[in-house]
């Protein structure tokens, strides 16, 4: 209906907004504004088994690929991926722990507002999941996505891979998008060359992801909304940078004498 943060920001920056349903708990009534690629009622409980099967993973990654391809065909010059999910900071932390081989305590944060007890419970859940699936499985980025990822994280990874293959720059959002970016880079290291990083999220684990990806985020505003809102917020600054790069006169052109 246009009231979400990313809906407002997309209108403001003149971006096309595409909404994809990958896994609401209940089936939705058909809506012209939503592309329905529902793969199930959310992912499975990754403390009890894999979050998704191989078929669901492939369909999720293909949903992201097709989104990037539609953007390219529409003439997009920059791709932003965001998410709106339930519990997906936990899934992002699990993917990050698996790929970085780090303890959940340094990657689990409050998400949408957990207190200290809630964060401790989150850490324990993550440890149980990591023990169940094993480091040897979680070090493989595709298997890591399947076992502890979310449909949206897998879809973003598929989109990022497609963008890199097509030569379309990517503006990575916050913690969850960066977990997808890390998986993407582990699958295809060359994809990193096509990634720009929009902002440093308030989620504590994002700092580790930024470091692992050798990223230098454009903004550091303590944002944590998700939805690609941080990426959309950074777009005007990137546009200004491009205008300066393309149109500002050099010292030589402006006949300015450099100081010695």
CSV table of C-alpha atoms in Angstrom, one decimal, residues 1-18 33 80 232-233 235-236 239:
chain,number,residue,atom,x,y,z
A,1,UNK,CA,0.0,0.0,0.0
A,2,UNK,CA,3.0,2.3,-0.1
A,3,UNK,CA,3.4,2.9,3.6
A,4,UNK,CA,6.6,0.9,4.4
A,5,UNK,CA,9.9,2.7,4.9
A,6,UNK,CA,11.3,1.4,1.6
A,7,UNK,CA,8.1,2.4,-0.3
A,8,UNK,CA,8.6,6.0,0.8
A,9,UNK,CA,12.3,6.0,0.0
A,10,UNK,CA,11.9,4.3,-3.4
A,11,UNK,CA,9.4,7.1,-4.4
A,12,UNK,CA,11.8,9.7,-3.1
A,13,UNK,CA,14.8,8.5,-5.1
A,14,UNK,CA,12.8,7.5,-8.2
A,15,UNK,CA,13.6,3.7,-7.8
A,16,UNK,CA,11.4,0.9,-9.0
A,17,UNK,CA,10.2,-1.2,-6.0
A,18,UNK,CA,9.6,-4.9,-6.6
A,33,UNK,CA,1.9,-5.2,-6.5
A,80,UNK,CA,19.4,-2.7,-4.1
A,232,UNK,CA,18.1,3.7,-0.5
A,233,UNK,CA,19.2,6.4,1.9
A,235,UNK,CA,21.7,6.6,-3.2
A,236,UNK,CA,21.5,10.5,-3.2
A,239,UNK,CA,24.5,10.4,-7.2
